[in-house]
């Protein structure tokens, strides 16, 4: 089985450029459908979720080219509106195509995205938002069939939760709807801001992104666009956690530290020295290990991101003291806990709460990633552990880390990928 082999215990040192943000580029790739022309995305990370999105675009009739980190999508001749089951299953967030396909073709036929490794992931808010814009949604034999009648019409959409995906779906459909759409209680995540900027670069009128009210004036003429995807704040949080776990210092460039200030605040509280500039962050961990940091609750942006919970937990396994995590976003997001415990961590998890009591040392062990960021966490823990850790489940990790081995190696880590 393919795995990473990581020998821990070496302090990290060096500089790494953070790749483009997965959660920005996926809705942007869906958004390319809105324009009957060419979109070029730069800084597009080489991830399996991106491959799945490109496969969906090709299936729909787009011409897609990829050269290193530049992806070109020509959506002039979209001929289909369905996403086959196997592509839906590749990536839960393929549901983000729904709003864009509907806006472009007037109908959409996708399979229901099932629950995934983080627990049930309902899409009721996505569907309610599309219905507000005039879509009719029908479920038939595991498929979701959407039609729009004559046209989509702008409307007021009040989300009961600031769902990232529902906000994105509503924005994409609203670009193709006649009139003005106001999305209230919208998600405020930086990826929403990035998506809005991309939409504006193709001529859409979007404003208010980053606040809880996003306004879209639909049906403005769209044109070809070229856009650079922002750096991935969760990858940055992972590498910061790696330095915190292994000790040492590193400079991360290409991501905006103001987008992960809640993570930086906790690392500082734990004893890391952190200096920020507009597109770079420097971390130094001489006081090794970190101290426990009290209580960490995951929350919508600008709160502490659920996606950074596993990696920070891994960094705190060898802390002095105790940290309590409360996972408020997803039901089943502690699957890394048992694996960390195999390495000697002392973590008790029950329901949405996990209590991490720092131990003096972790020891390398065979561990398995069950989800993407949980996989990142195992690599972080391994870097601070004595001896060799083997991490399997790389299919999860490849969904969101484009160059984990190269980047950590550049920081001096002993990590290699073994392909069996
Ligand atoms: C996105 C991110 C994911 C991140 C999450 C929260 C992408 C591709 N993924 O996922 O990495 O962990 O935001 O920051 O951008 N909910 C409902 N009904 C819905 C939709 C969501 O009840 O229709 C609930 C979810 O179960 C969850 C909460 O709302 O408890 C937040 O989910 P949401 O913001 O929608 O996450 P995603 O967009 O799926």
Coordinates of C-alpha atoms and ligand atoms in Angstrom, one line a residue:
X1 CA 0.0 0.0 0.0
X2 CA 1.3 3.5 -0.8
X3 CA 2.4 5.2 2.4
X4 CA 4.5 8.0 3.8
X5 CA 7.5 7.0 5.9
X6 CA 8.4 9.7 8.3
X7 CA 11.3 9.7 10.8
X8 CA 10.5 12.3 13.4
X9 CA 12.6 14.2 15.9
X10 CA 14.5 16.6 13.5
X11 CA 13.8 20.3 14.0
X12 CA 12.5 21.9 10.9
X13 CA 14.1 24.9 9.2
X14 CA 13.6 26.7 5.9
X15 CA 11.2 28.4 3.6
X16 CA 8.1 27.0 1.7
X17 CA 5.7 28.6 -0.7
X18 CA 2.1 27.6 0.1
X19 CA 0.1 26.3 -2.9
X20 CA -3.3 27.5 -4.1
X21 CA -6.4 27.0 -1.9
X22 CA -8.4 23.9 -2.6
X23 CA -11.6 25.4 -1.2
X24 CA -11.2 28.4 -3.5
X25 CA -10.4 26.6 -6.7
X26 CA -13.2 24.1 -6.5
X27 CA -16.1 26.6 -6.6
X28 CA -14.1 28.7 -9.2
X29 CA -13.9 25.7 -11.5
X30 CA -17.7 25.3 -11.2
X31 CA -18.0 29.1 -11.9
X32 CA -16.2 28.7 -15.2
X33 CA -19.4 27.2 -16.5
X34 CA -21.2 30.5 -16.1
X35 CA -19.3 32.2 -18.9
X36 CA -19.7 31.0 -22.5
X37 CA -15.9 31.4 -23.0
X38 CA -12.5 30.9 -21.6
X39 CA -11.4 31.2 -18.0
X40 CA -7.7 30.8 -16.9
X41 CA -6.9 30.0 -13.3
X42 CA -3.3 30.4 -12.0
X43 CA -1.9 28.9 -8.8
X44 CA -4.2 25.9 -9.3
X45 CA -3.0 23.1 -7.0
X46 CA -2.3 19.6 -8.2
X47 CA -4.9 17.8 -6.1
X48 CA -7.1 14.8 -6.7
X49 CA -10.2 17.0 -5.9
X50 CA -9.1 19.3 -8.7
X51 CA -8.7 16.4 -11.1
X52 CA -12.3 15.3 -10.2
X53 CA -13.6 18.8 -10.9
X54 CA -11.8 18.9 -14.3
X55 CA -13.2 15.5 -15.1
X56 CA -16.7 16.9 -14.4
X57 CA -16.1 19.9 -16.6
X58 CA -14.9 17.7 -19.5
X59 CA -17.9 15.4 -19.0
X60 CA -20.2 18.5 -19.4
X61 CA -18.5 19.4 -22.7
X62 CA -15.8 21.9 -21.7
X63 CA -12.3 21.9 -23.2
X64 CA -9.9 21.8 -20.3
X65 CA -6.1 22.2 -20.4
X66 CA -3.7 22.1 -17.6
X67 CA -0.1 23.2 -17.7
X68 CA 1.7 23.1 -14.4
X69 CA -0.4 25.3 -12.1
X70 CA -2.4 27.0 -14.9
X71 CA -5.8 25.6 -15.8
X72 CA -7.7 26.8 -18.9
X73 CA -11.4 26.0 -19.2
X74 CA -13.2 26.7 -22.4
X75 CA -16.9 26.5 -21.6
X76 CA -18.2 27.7 -25.0
X77 CA -19.9 24.4 -25.8
X78 CA -21.5 22.9 -22.7
X79 CA -23.6 20.0 -23.9
X80 CA -24.7 18.2 -20.8
X81 CA -26.1 19.0 -17.4
X82 CA -25.6 15.7 -15.5
X83 CA -22.8 14.5 -13.3
X84 CA -22.3 10.7 -13.3
X85 CA -22.4 9.0 -10.0
X86 CA -18.8 7.9 -10.0
X87 CA -17.7 11.6 -10.3
X88 CA -20.1 12.8 -7.6
X89 CA -18.6 10.1 -5.3
X90 CA -15.0 11.2 -6.0
X91 CA -15.6 14.5 -4.2
X92 CA -18.4 15.4 -1.9
X93 CA -18.1 19.1 -2.8
X94 CA -19.1 18.3 -6.4
X95 CA -22.5 19.5 -5.2
X96 CA -21.0 22.9 -5.7
X97 CA -21.6 22.4 -9.5
X98 CA -25.3 22.3 -9.0
X99 CA -25.9 26.1 -8.9
X100 CA -23.6 26.7 -11.9
X101 CA -25.0 23.9 -14.1
X102 CA -28.5 25.1 -13.3
X103 CA -27.7 28.7 -14.2
X104 CA -25.9 27.7 -17.4
X105 CA -28.2 25.0 -18.8
X106 CA -31.6 25.5 -17.0
X107 CA -31.4 22.1 -15.5
X108 CA -29.1 19.8 -13.5
X109 CA -29.1 16.1 -12.8
X110 CA -26.6 15.0 -10.1
X111 CA -26.5 12.2 -7.6
X112 CA -27.1 12.9 -3.9
X113 CA -23.7 13.4 -2.2
X114 CA -23.8 10.8 0.6
X115 CA -22.4 11.2 4.1
X116 CA -18.7 11.3 4.1
X117 CA -15.8 10.7 6.4
X118 CA -16.8 13.7 8.6
X119 CA -20.3 12.4 9.3
X120 CA -23.6 13.4 7.6
X121 CA -23.3 16.4 5.3
X122 CA -26.8 17.5 4.5
X123 CA -27.4 19.8 1.5
X124 CA -30.9 21.1 2.5
X125 CA -29.6 24.7 2.6
X126 CA -28.1 24.5 -0.9
X127 CA -31.4 23.2 -2.2
X128 CA -33.6 25.7 -0.3
X129 CA -31.4 28.6 -1.7
X130 CA -31.8 27.3 -5.3
X131 CA -35.5 26.9 -4.7
X132 CA -35.7 30.6 -3.6
X133 CA -34.3 31.5 -7.0
X134 CA -37.0 29.6 -8.7
X135 CA -35.5 26.1 -9.1
X136 CA -37.6 23.0 -8.7
X137 CA -35.9 20.2 -7.1
X138 CA -36.9 16.5 -7.2
X139 CA -35.2 13.5 -5.7
X140 CA -35.5 10.3 -7.8
X141 CA -33.7 7.1 -7.1
X142 CA -30.7 8.7 -5.5
X143 CA -30.5 11.4 -8.1
X144 CA -31.3 15.1 -7.7
X145 CA -33.1 16.6 -10.6
X146 CA -33.3 20.4 -10.8
X147 CA -35.1 22.5 -13.3
X148 CA -35.7 26.2 -13.4
X149 CA -38.9 26.7 -15.4
X150 CA -38.6 29.8 -17.6
X151 CA -35.8 31.4 -15.7
X152 CA -34.0 31.9 -12.4
X153 CA -35.1 35.1 -10.6
X154 CA -33.1 37.0 -8.0
X155 CA -34.5 36.7 -4.4
X156 CA -33.7 37.2 -0.8
X157 CA -32.1 34.1 0.7
X158 CA -31.8 33.7 4.5
X159 CA -29.5 30.9 5.4
X160 CA -30.2 29.3 8.8
X161 CA -26.5 28.5 9.1
X162 CA -23.6 30.3 7.4
X163 CA -22.8 27.3 5.2
X164 CA -19.8 27.8 2.9
X165 CA -21.1 25.5 0.2
X166 CA -24.7 26.8 0.3
X167 CA -23.4 30.4 0.0
X168 CA -21.3 29.4 -3.0
X169 CA -24.1 27.6 -4.7
X170 CA -26.4 30.5 -4.1
X171 CA -23.8 33.0 -5.5
X172 CA -23.2 30.9 -8.6
X173 CA -26.9 30.4 -9.4
X174 CA -27.6 34.1 -8.6
X175 CA -25.1 35.2 -11.3
X176 CA -27.3 33.5 -13.8
X177 CA -30.6 34.8 -12.3
X178 CA -32.5 37.8 -13.5
X179 CA -32.4 40.6 -11.0
X180 CA -30.9 41.1 -7.6
X181 CA -30.2 38.3 -5.0
X182 CA -29.4 39.1 -1.4
X183 CA -27.9 36.2 0.6
X184 CA -28.2 36.8 4.4
X185 CA -26.2 35.0 7.0
X186 CA -23.8 34.2 4.3
X187 CA -20.5 32.4 5.1
X188 CA -17.7 34.9 5.5
X189 CA -14.8 32.6 4.8
X190 CA -11.8 34.0 2.7
X191 CA -12.7 31.4 0.0
X192 CA -16.0 33.2 -0.5
X193 CA -14.1 36.4 -1.0
X194 CA -11.8 34.8 -3.5
X195 CA -14.8 33.3 -5.4
X196 CA -16.5 36.8 -5.5
X197 CA -13.3 38.3 -6.9
X198 CA -13.1 35.7 -9.6
X199 CA -16.7 36.2 -10.5
X200 CA -16.1 40.0 -10.7
X201 CA -13.1 39.3 -13.0
X202 CA -15.5 37.7 -15.4
X203 CA -17.9 40.6 -15.3
X204 CA -20.4 39.5 -12.6
X205 CA -21.6 42.0 -10.1
X206 CA -21.1 40.7 -6.6
X207 CA -20.6 42.7 -3.5
X208 CA -20.6 42.3 0.3
X209 CA -18.4 39.2 0.3
X210 CA -16.6 38.7 3.6
X211 CA -19.6 40.2 5.4
X212 CA -22.7 38.2 6.3
X213 CA -24.7 39.8 3.4
X214 CA -23.6 39.0 -0.1
X215 CA -25.5 40.8 -3.0
X216 CA -25.4 39.6 -6.6
X217 CA -26.9 41.5 -9.5
X218 CA -27.6 38.7 -12.0
X219 CA -27.4 38.4 -15.8
X220 CA -24.6 41.0 -16.3
X221 CA -22.7 40.2 -19.5
X222 CA -19.7 37.9 -18.7
X223 CA -16.4 37.7 -20.5
X224 CA -13.2 35.7 -20.5
X225 CA -11.2 36.0 -17.3
X226 CA -7.8 35.3 -15.9
X227 CA -7.4 35.0 -12.1
X228 CA -4.8 33.9 -9.5
X229 CA -6.2 31.6 -6.7
X230 CA -5.2 32.7 -3.2
X231 CA -2.8 30.6 -1.0
X232 CA -4.3 27.8 1.1
X233 CA -4.7 28.8 4.7
X234 CA -5.3 25.3 5.9
X235 CA -2.1 24.0 4.3
X236 CA -0.3 27.0 6.0
X237 CA -1.9 26.0 9.3
X238 CA -0.7 22.4 8.8
X239 CA 3.0 23.5 8.1
X240 CA 2.9 25.9 11.1
X241 CA 1.6 23.0 13.2
X242 CA 4.4 20.8 11.9
X243 CA 7.0 23.3 13.0
X244 CA 5.3 23.6 16.4
X245 CA 5.4 19.8 16.7
X246 CA 9.0 19.2 15.6
X247 CA 10.5 22.5 16.8
X248 CA 12.6 24.8 14.6
X249 CA 11.7 27.7 12.5
X250 CA 10.2 28.3 9.0
X251 CA 9.0 31.0 6.7
X252 CA 5.8 30.3 4.8
X253 CA 5.0 32.5 1.8
X254 CA 2.1 32.9 -0.6
X255 CA -0.7 32.9 2.0
X256 CA -2.2 35.8 3.8
X257 CA -1.7 35.4 7.6
X258 CA -4.7 37.6 8.4
X259 CA -6.9 34.7 7.0
X260 CA -5.7 32.4 9.7
X261 CA -5.1 34.8 12.6
X262 CA -7.2 32.5 15.0
X263 CA -4.7 29.7 14.4
X264 CA -1.7 32.1 14.9
X265 CA -3.2 33.4 18.1
X266 CA -3.4 29.9 19.6
X267 CA 0.1 29.0 18.4
X268 CA 1.4 32.2 20.1
X269 CA -0.5 31.4 23.2
X270 CA 1.2 28.0 23.2
X271 CA 4.6 29.6 23.1
X272 CA 5.5 29.9 19.4
X273 CA 7.1 33.1 18.2
X274 CA 5.3 34.4 15.1
X275 CA 6.0 37.3 12.8
X276 CA 3.6 38.2 10.0
X277 CA 4.0 40.2 6.8
X278 CA 1.2 40.6 4.2
X279 CA 1.9 37.4 2.3
X280 CA 4.2 35.5 4.6
X281 CA 4.5 34.2 8.2
X282 CA 7.5 33.3 10.1
X283 CA 7.3 30.8 13.0
X284 CA 10.0 29.9 15.5
X285 CA 9.5 27.3 18.2
X286 CA 12.4 27.3 20.6
X287 CA 10.4 26.7 23.7
X288 CA 9.8 23.1 23.0
X289 CA 7.2 21.7 23.6
X290 CA 4.2 24.1 23.4
X291 CA 2.0 24.8 26.4
X292 CA -1.6 23.7 26.5
X293 CA -3.9 26.4 25.3
X294 CA -7.1 26.0 27.3
X295 CA -10.2 25.5 25.2
X296 CA -10.4 25.6 21.4
X297 CA -13.9 25.7 19.8
X298 CA -14.2 25.4 16.1
X299 CA -16.5 28.0 14.5
X300 CA -17.4 29.6 11.2
X301 CA -14.9 32.3 10.0
X302 CA -13.4 34.3 11.6
X303 CA -13.6 31.7 14.4
X304 CA -11.1 28.8 14.6
X305 CA -11.5 26.7 11.5
X306 CA -12.7 23.1 11.8
X307 CA -10.2 22.2 9.1
X308 CA -7.3 23.2 11.3
X309 CA -8.5 21.3 14.4
X310 CA -6.8 18.0 13.6
X311 CA -3.4 19.5 12.8
X312 CA -3.3 21.8 15.8
X313 CA -4.4 18.9 18.0
X314 CA -1.4 16.9 16.6
X315 CA 0.9 19.8 17.5
X316 CA -0.4 19.8 21.0
X317 CA 0.0 16.1 21.8
X318 CA 3.4 16.8 23.4
X319 CA 2.4 20.1 25.0
X320 CA 2.9 20.9 28.7
X321 CA -0.7 20.9 30.0
X322 CA -4.1 20.3 28.7
X323 CA -6.2 21.5 25.8
X324 CA -9.9 21.0 25.3
X325 CA -11.2 20.9 21.8
X326 CA -14.9 21.4 21.0
X327 CA -15.8 20.5 17.5
X328 CA -19.0 22.4 16.7
X329 CA -19.1 22.0 12.9
X330 CA -19.0 18.3 12.0
X331 CA -20.2 15.3 14.0
X332 CA -17.4 12.9 13.2
X333 CA -14.2 14.8 13.1
X334 CA -12.1 13.0 15.6
X335 CA -11.1 9.9 13.6
X336 CA -7.4 11.0 13.9
X337 CA -7.6 10.6 17.7
X338 CA -7.3 6.9 17.8
X339 CA -4.4 7.0 15.4
X340 CA -2.6 9.7 17.5
X341 CA -3.2 7.5 20.6
X342 CA -1.4 4.7 18.8
X343 CA 1.6 7.0 18.8
X344 CA 1.3 7.5 22.5
X345 CA -0.9 10.6 22.7
X346 CA -3.2 11.0 25.6
X347 CA -6.5 12.1 24.1
X348 CA -10.0 11.4 25.4
X349 CA -12.7 12.1 22.9
X350 CA -16.4 11.9 23.5
X351 CA -19.1 13.3 21.2
X352 CA -17.9 16.8 20.2
X353 CA -15.3 17.2 22.9
X354 CA -11.7 16.0 22.9
X355 CA -9.3 16.5 25.8
X356 CA -5.6 16.5 25.0
X357 CA -3.3 16.0 27.9
X358 CA 0.3 16.5 26.7
X359 CA 2.7 13.6 27.0
X360 CA 6.5 13.9 27.1
X361 CA 7.1 11.8 23.9
X362 CA 5.3 10.3 21.0
X363 CA 6.7 7.2 19.3
X364 CA 6.5 6.3 15.6
X365 CA 3.8 3.8 14.7
X366 CA 1.9 2.5 11.7
X367 CA -1.2 4.8 11.4
X368 CA -3.9 5.4 8.9
X369 CA -5.5 8.6 7.6
X370 CA -9.3 8.4 7.5
X371 CA -9.9 11.9 6.1
X372 CA -8.0 14.7 4.6
X373 CA -7.0 16.9 7.5
X374 CA -6.8 14.0 9.9
X375 CA -4.1 12.7 7.5
X376 CA -2.3 16.0 7.7
X377 CA -2.5 15.7 11.5
X378 CA -0.8 12.3 11.5
X379 CA 2.1 13.7 9.5
X380 CA 2.4 16.6 11.9
X381 CA 2.5 14.2 14.9
X382 CA 5.0 11.9 13.2
X383 CA 7.4 14.8 12.7
X384 CA 7.5 15.3 16.5
X385 CA 7.7 11.6 17.3
X386 CA 10.7 9.4 18.0
X387 CA 11.4 6.8 15.3
X388 CA 9.5 6.0 12.2
X389 CA 5.8 6.4 11.5
X390 CA 4.2 5.0 8.4
X391 CA 1.0 6.8 7.3
X392 CA -1.4 5.0 4.9
X393 CA -4.6 6.4 3.5
X394 CA -2.8 8.7 1.1
X395 CA -5.8 9.0 -1.2
X396 CA -7.3 11.3 1.5
X397 CA -4.2 13.4 1.9
X398 CA -3.8 13.8 -1.9
X399 CA -7.2 15.5 -2.0
X400 CA -5.8 18.6 -0.3
X401 CA -2.0 18.6 -0.1
X402 CA -0.4 19.0 -3.4
X403 CA 3.2 18.8 -2.3
X404 CA 3.4 17.6 1.3
X405 CA 6.5 15.5 0.9
X406 CA 8.4 18.1 -1.2
X407 CA 7.4 20.9 1.2
X408 CA 8.3 19.2 4.4
X409 CA 11.5 17.8 2.9
X410 CA 12.4 21.4 2.0
X411 CA 12.1 22.2 5.7
X412 CA 14.5 19.4 6.5
X413 CA 12.0 16.7 7.5
X414 CA 12.8 13.1 6.9
X415 CA 9.8 12.1 4.9
X416 CA 9.4 10.0 1.8
X417 CA 6.6 8.4 -0.2
X418 CA 6.8 4.7 -0.7
X419 CA 4.7 3.4 -3.6
X420 CA 4.0 -0.3 -3.2
Ligands
LIG1 C1 -16.6 23.7 3.5 C2 -15.2 23.3 3.3 C3 -14.7 22.4 4.4 C4 -14.9 23.1 5.7 C5 -16.3 23.6 5.9 C6 -16.5 24.4 7.1 C7 -15.1 23.2 0.8 C8 -14.9 22.4 -0.4 N1 -15.2 22.6 2.0 O1 -17.4 22.6 3.5 O2 -13.3 22.1 4.1 O3 -14.6 22.1 6.7 O4 -16.7 24.4 4.8 O5 -15.7 25.5 7.1 O6 -15.1 24.5 0.8 N2 -25.0 22.2 6.8 C9 -26.3 21.8 6.8 N3 -27.1 21.9 5.7 C10 -26.5 22.2 4.5 C11 -25.1 22.6 4.5 C12 -24.4 22.5 5.6 O7 -26.8 21.5 7.9 O8 -27.2 22.3 3.5 C13 -24.2 22.1 8.0 C14 -23.1 21.1 7.9 O9 -23.5 19.8 8.3 C15 -22.0 21.6 8.9 C16 -22.2 23.1 8.8 O10 -23.5 23.3 8.2 O11 -22.4 21.2 10.2 C17 -21.1 23.8 8.0 O12 -21.0 23.2 6.7 P1 -20.6 24.0 5.4 O13 -20.1 25.3 5.8 O14 -21.7 23.8 4.4 O15 -19.4 23.1 4.9 P2 -19.0 22.7 3.4 O16 -19.4 23.8 2.5 O17 -19.5 21.3 3.2

